[in-house]
Amino acid sequence: MIVNITLPNNTSYDITIDRLTNIYFDTKVVVVTNPTISGFHLEYLKEKLSAKELSIVTIPDGEEYKNMQTIDMILNHCFENRLDRKSLLVAFGGGVIGDMTGFAASIYQRGIDFIQIPTTLLSQVDASVGGKTGINNKYGKNLVGAFHQPKAVLIDPYFLTTLPKREYGAGIAEIVKMAVTFNKEFFEWLEQNDLTNEENIKQAIRKSVETKALVVSQDEKETGIRAALNYGHTFGHVIENETNYKTYLHGEAVGIGMVMANALALKVGLISEQETLRVKNLLEKYEIPTSYKIKDVQDFYEHFFLDKKSLDNKIKFILPKGIGDCVITNEIKKDDVIETLKAFN
Amino acid sequence: MIVNITLPNNTSYDITIDRLTNIYFDTKVVVVTNPTISGFHLEYLKEKLSAKELSIVTIPDGEEYKNMQTIDMILNHCFENRLDRKSLLVAFGGGVIGDMTGFAASIYQRGIDFIQIPTTLLSQVDASVGGKTGINNKYGKNLVGAFHQPKAVLIDPYFLTTLPKREYGAGIAEIVKMAVTFNKEFFEWLEQNDLTNEENIKQAIRKSVETKALVVSQDEKETGIRAALNYGHTFGHVIENETNYKTYLHGEAVGIGMVMANALALKVGLISEQETLRVKNLLEKYEIPTSYKIKDVQDFYEHFFLDKKSLDNKIKFILPKGIGDCVITNEIKKDDVIETLKAFN
């Protein structure tokens, strides 16, 4: 199945959800991957993908390497293989690989094309679509980067067969995010169906990607509605930052972040307690963490201001409005936030 | 006087050639400058420019600092001052400052606005207009960067009063480039008028900026005609690289590069010997270097392939076709290039 995404500037690309078919590129191609994915699936990829000149660059695995040094590794490989402006990068891995490959492509010789072949559930349902690329630094997550859309996204569910259970859960967290913020029916479907079943997960990927495509096509650069996709992320980013990106997978931090956002939404009267429990139960069904001990509430609060969505010293929160709808607001009182955080203290 | 530039995607900005007037920005503003410009002109700028919050970041002066470390300096300053997505960077200096400020703006939180206030003749006539940003690395010049258009370009000829003579000449080299490639009348006017005269230089700046705006508005991303603006640069970049960016100013390397390009154009019958002499004489009138001793011809030739314009192992040359016109070609025979280079051996 194919989901098309058309951007405000009328460029468009296809997201294909299916087994990979044979593709040939009449250019130089560099595949960016990591040792884990490469060990499991590089041979499979090489059977499908061929090019005029194909080379592989393997970068270290993990969020802690999502930095400028690793970008330099990718760029140096490209320079040494004399990639030109018509060359192509292929992101072959999870969200970290996708974000970094996209960013490297956006700045190599002022921008070349790239495609996404996401191998984790999280990157298949969310990260690989939409053109957000970037790296972390000491100030926070994804604070340096670019909007650079891929030329295509190829989602092959076969890669999920080797995905560790925790990473599978992290992907489901982002699926839940899409449902809570935009689609009540989808949420109910998620409550009733087992996402470890292959046919179900394909449906869930399609539904998530369709939701994301619709949002991004309206607001590529996140000046409005796209911010809603950050539900759970405002809190989640602080959690990741406080734990040095080591304790939680991104999707897990988002899981906790959604629970926190729901607590705040409950406090300001946007959601019922019963609805917050339904979200929590759905997350826990897949063993996604839903609790976190905040060490210093004031410190946690200060961290919000490094978020890209914070403008004029106001924090932008994405809060569910019941299930299936949400509000984007920077009018939440500091006291309400602090009190909500204290409940996690 | 104001020159407008409208890009293919219908965004547009003004290039103002005049004394600065008072401007207030209702956002956080960071001015990026270097110790030299700051010493001469920061007080003057501060009289004109004010903002909700204004801070200055001073980066080391010189092409050898046009690298990722300096970009990090700028970004860190922005993070520490909590710039948000509505904040603004101001490039206050020459081409190096402009290229780096623009690149930092393009990747800070996936892109914020910037304006150019160029202080050297070279950046006033060329570098500040058109949205090319970037840094150098060990593989060559401007190989990492982005297309990121400024919101405005403010060209105040007052800054030229403190410009060293060599830098003035380097700027004139880029003016000559515009004339040779696109405008025969302008070239004749340059032969007849003294560019050290203030009124004349203002006219030359206007004419150069108009030419550049016209080219960029047709071809922002350099897929076609914009490449012509690289006349002299294919050779010039190799010269700068071979001399570690230390011996020649960029405009000086371009001056030598134009003489080399002309020699190649003469060899393949695109220009007459007399025309090449007219260009050389015009450059030498302003003491712009026109000769260079190539140590190793084969090595020099190999360096061409790292140029962003080289595709499929073919070097793209921009060669004058008489004076006032040019051709962009990747069909020059290697032998002709080698023989031309040997004349500089």
Coordinates of N, CA and C in Angstrom, one line a residue, chain A residues 37 41 92-94 117-121 123-124 156 159-160 163:
Chain A
I37 N 21.7 -3.3 12.8 CA 20.8 -3.5 11.6 C 21.6 -4.1 10.5
H41 N 20.3 -7.3 8.6 CA 19.5 -7.1 7.4 C 20.3 -6.5 6.2
F92 N 19.2 3.6 6.6 CA 18.8 2.3 6.8 C 19.0 1.9 8.3
G93 N 17.9 2.2 9.0 CA 17.9 1.9 10.4 C 16.7 2.6 11.1
G94 N 16.9 2.9 12.4 CA 15.8 3.5 13.2 C 15.8 5.0 13.0
I117 N 14.7 4.1 4.7 CA 14.2 2.7 4.8 C 14.2 2.4 6.3
P118 N 13.2 2.7 7.0 CA 13.1 2.6 8.5 C 13.0 1.2 8.9
T119 N 13.7 0.8 9.9 CA 13.7 -0.6 10.3 C 13.1 -0.8 11.7
T120 N 12.8 0.2 12.4 CA 12.2 0.1 13.7 C 10.7 0.5 13.6
L121 N 9.9 0.0 14.6 CA 8.5 0.4 14.5 C 8.3 1.9 14.7
S123 N 10.4 4.4 13.9 CA 10.7 5.1 12.7 C 9.7 4.8 11.6
Q124 N 9.2 3.6 11.5 CA 8.2 3.3 10.5 C 6.9 4.1 10.7
D156 N 9.2 -1.6 5.2 CA 9.1 -3.1 5.0 C 8.9 -3.7 6.4
F159 N 11.4 -6.1 8.6 CA 12.5 -5.7 9.5 C 12.0 -5.8 11.0
L160 N 10.7 -5.8 11.2 CA 10.3 -5.8 12.6 C 10.4 -7.2 13.3
L163 N 13.1 -7.0 15.8 CA 13.1 -5.9 16.7 C 12.9 -6.3 18.2

